[in-house]
Amino acid sequence: MTTQIMFKIENKLKKAAQKRAKKEGITLSDFFQSATRSFIEGRLNVGLTGEDMQEDFEMYNSINYKKSIARARKSKKFYTSSQLYKKLGL
């Protein structure tokens, strides 16, 4: 028995993955099944690279990000994690 998984992915990323899978002689579905098996068996590890962390660091320290957070905190729709847990009864 099989099931269907739906998730959002950037179109450019999907097209590149399809192109690479086709070049390897498999479908994108075959790739995801293989990657899932490898992940379950511990043969595929997912983690941030130094480059990813640098990009995140730069984003979090940007003026626009800080201004966005300040605006969000002033809005009535913003909750800290502790406020959210309390609101959800956790």
PDB file of C-alpha atoms in Angstrom:
ATOM      1  CA  MET A   1       0.000   0.000   0.000  1.00  0.00           C
ATOM      2  CA  THR A   2       1.293   3.459  -0.833  1.00  0.00           C
ATOM      3  CA  THR A   3       0.368   6.916   0.344  1.00  0.00           C
ATOM      4  CA  GLN A   4       0.748  10.361  -1.140  1.00  0.00           C
ATOM      5  CA  ILE A   5       2.785  13.129   0.472  1.00  0.00           C
ATOM      6  CA  MET A   6       2.105  16.729  -0.471  1.00  0.00           C
ATOM      7  CA  PHE A   7       4.444  19.580   0.383  1.00  0.00           C
ATOM      8  CA  LYS A   8       5.450  22.935  -1.007  1.00  0.00           C
ATOM      9  CA  ILE A   9       8.774  23.418  -2.767  1.00  0.00           C
ATOM     10  CA  GLU A  10      10.198  26.204  -4.886  1.00  0.00           C
ATOM     11  CA  ASN A  11       9.425  25.531  -8.547  1.00  0.00           C
ATOM     12  CA  LYS A  12      13.047  26.161  -9.556  1.00  0.00           C
ATOM     13  CA  LEU A  13      14.247  23.610  -6.996  1.00  0.00           C
ATOM     14  CA  LYS A  14      11.692  21.023  -8.130  1.00  0.00           C
ATOM     15  CA  LYS A  15      12.631  21.449 -11.796  1.00  0.00           C
ATOM     16  CA  ALA A  16      16.337  21.079 -10.994  1.00  0.00           C
ATOM     17  CA  ALA A  17      15.649  17.918  -8.965  1.00  0.00           C
ATOM     18  CA  GLN A  18      13.509  16.469 -11.774  1.00  0.00           C
ATOM     19  CA  LYS A  19      16.241  17.225 -14.292  1.00  0.00           C
ATOM     20  CA  ARG A  20      18.888  15.538 -12.143  1.00  0.00           C
ATOM     21  CA  ALA A  21      16.634  12.525 -11.454  1.00  0.00           C
ATOM     22  CA  LYS A  22      15.906  12.129 -15.168  1.00  0.00           C
ATOM     23  CA  LYS A  23      19.631  12.292 -15.891  1.00  0.00           C
ATOM     24  CA  GLU A  24      20.110   9.482 -13.330  1.00  0.00           C
ATOM     25  CA  GLY A  25      17.341   7.471 -15.030  1.00  0.00           C
ATOM     26  CA  ILE A  26      14.801   7.689 -12.207  1.00  0.00           C
ATOM     27  CA  THR A  27      11.643   9.638 -11.447  1.00  0.00           C
ATOM     28  CA  LEU A  28      11.431  12.315  -8.795  1.00  0.00           C
ATOM     29  CA  SER A  29       9.150   9.983  -6.848  1.00  0.00           C
ATOM     30  CA  ASP A  30      11.845   7.264  -6.976  1.00  0.00           C
ATOM     31  CA  PHE A  31      14.347   9.759  -5.603  1.00  0.00           C
ATOM     32  CA  PHE A  32      12.125  10.769  -2.682  1.00  0.00           C
ATOM     33  CA  GLN A  33      11.390   7.139  -1.834  1.00  0.00           C
ATOM     34  CA  SER A  34      15.104   6.318  -1.893  1.00  0.00           C
ATOM     35  CA  ALA A  35      15.983   9.390   0.169  1.00  0.00           C
ATOM     36  CA  THR A  36      13.289   8.512   2.714  1.00  0.00           C
ATOM     37  CA  ARG A  37      14.605   4.944   3.054  1.00  0.00           C
ATOM     38  CA  SER A  38      18.154   6.242   3.456  1.00  0.00           C
ATOM     39  CA  PHE A  39      17.018   8.738   6.087  1.00  0.00           C
ATOM     40  CA  ILE A  40      15.183   6.046   8.071  1.00  0.00           C
ATOM     41  CA  GLU A  41      18.206   3.730   7.906  1.00  0.00           C
ATOM     42  CA  GLY A  42      20.543   6.486   9.078  1.00  0.00           C
ATOM     43  CA  ARG A  43      22.421   6.715   5.773  1.00  0.00           C
ATOM     44  CA  LEU A  44      21.156  10.247   5.070  1.00  0.00           C
ATOM     45  CA  ASN A  45      21.718  13.008   7.601  1.00  0.00           C
ATOM     46  CA  VAL A  46      20.106  16.398   7.300  1.00  0.00           C
ATOM     47  CA  GLY A  47      21.739  19.409   8.886  1.00  0.00           C
ATOM     48  CA  LEU A  48      22.754  22.974   8.383  1.00  0.00           C
ATOM     49  CA  THR A  49      26.012  23.725   6.651  1.00  0.00           C
ATOM     50  CA  GLY A  50      28.298  26.542   7.679  1.00  0.00           C
ATOM     51  CA  GLU A  51      27.066  28.445   4.642  1.00  0.00           C
ATOM     52  CA  ASP A  52      23.428  28.041   5.747  1.00  0.00           C
ATOM     53  CA  MET A  53      24.267  29.271   9.231  1.00  0.00           C
ATOM     54  CA  GLN A  54      26.123  32.296   7.826  1.00  0.00           C
ATOM     55  CA  GLU A  55      23.111  33.207   5.664  1.00  0.00           C
ATOM     56  CA  ASP A  56      20.812  32.893   8.690  1.00  0.00           C
ATOM     57  CA  PHE A  57      23.175  34.995  10.809  1.00  0.00           C
ATOM     58  CA  GLU A  58      23.247  37.723   8.177  1.00  0.00           C
ATOM     59  CA  MET A  59      19.466  37.687   7.813  1.00  0.00           C
ATOM     60  CA  TYR A  60      18.822  37.856  11.576  1.00  0.00           C
ATOM     61  CA  ASN A  61      21.240  40.757  11.920  1.00  0.00           C
ATOM     62  CA  SER A  62      19.886  42.753   8.990  1.00  0.00           C
ATOM     63  CA  ILE A  63      18.176  46.082   9.643  1.00  0.00           C
ATOM     64  CA  ASN A  64      15.034  44.999   7.751  1.00  0.00           C
ATOM     65  CA  TYR A  65      14.686  41.850   9.881  1.00  0.00           C
ATOM     66  CA  LYS A  66      15.073  43.792  13.111  1.00  0.00           C
ATOM     67  CA  LYS A  67      12.517  46.378  11.978  1.00  0.00           C
ATOM     68  CA  SER A  68      10.076  43.602  11.013  1.00  0.00           C
ATOM     69  CA  ILE A  69      10.417  41.995  14.443  1.00  0.00           C
ATOM     70  CA  ALA A  70       9.904  45.361  16.166  1.00  0.00           C
ATOM     71  CA  ARG A  71       6.727  45.978  14.123  1.00  0.00           C
ATOM     72  CA  ALA A  72       5.461  42.469  14.842  1.00  0.00           C
ATOM     73  CA  ARG A  73       5.997  42.888  18.579  1.00  0.00           C
ATOM     74  CA  LYS A  74       3.889  46.057  18.529  1.00  0.00           C
ATOM     75  CA  SER A  75       1.100  44.249  16.696  1.00  0.00           C
ATOM     76  CA  LYS A  76      -1.672  42.542  18.656  1.00  0.00           C
ATOM     77  CA  LYS A  77      -1.066  39.327  16.709  1.00  0.00           C
ATOM     78  CA  PHE A  78       2.436  38.738  18.106  1.00  0.00           C
ATOM     79  CA  TYR A  79       2.998  36.235  20.935  1.00  0.00           C
ATOM     80  CA  THR A  80       6.210  35.188  22.628  1.00  0.00           C
ATOM     81  CA  SER A  81       6.656  31.429  22.924  1.00  0.00           C
ATOM     82  CA  SER A  82       5.673  31.501  26.621  1.00  0.00           C
ATOM     83  CA  GLN A  83       2.531  33.535  25.825  1.00  0.00           C
ATOM     84  CA  LEU A  84       1.623  31.097  23.072  1.00  0.00           C
ATOM     85  CA  TYR A  85       2.103  28.057  25.333  1.00  0.00           C
ATOM     86  CA  LYS A  86      -0.089  29.705  27.981  1.00  0.00           C
ATOM     87  CA  LYS A  87      -2.763  30.582  25.413  1.00  0.00           C
ATOM     88  CA  LEU A  88      -2.740  26.968  24.152  1.00  0.00           C
ATOM     89  CA  GLY A  89      -2.790  25.577  27.690  1.00  0.00           C
ATOM     90  CA  LEU A  90       0.578  23.875  27.370  1.00  0.00           C
TER      91      LEU A  90
END
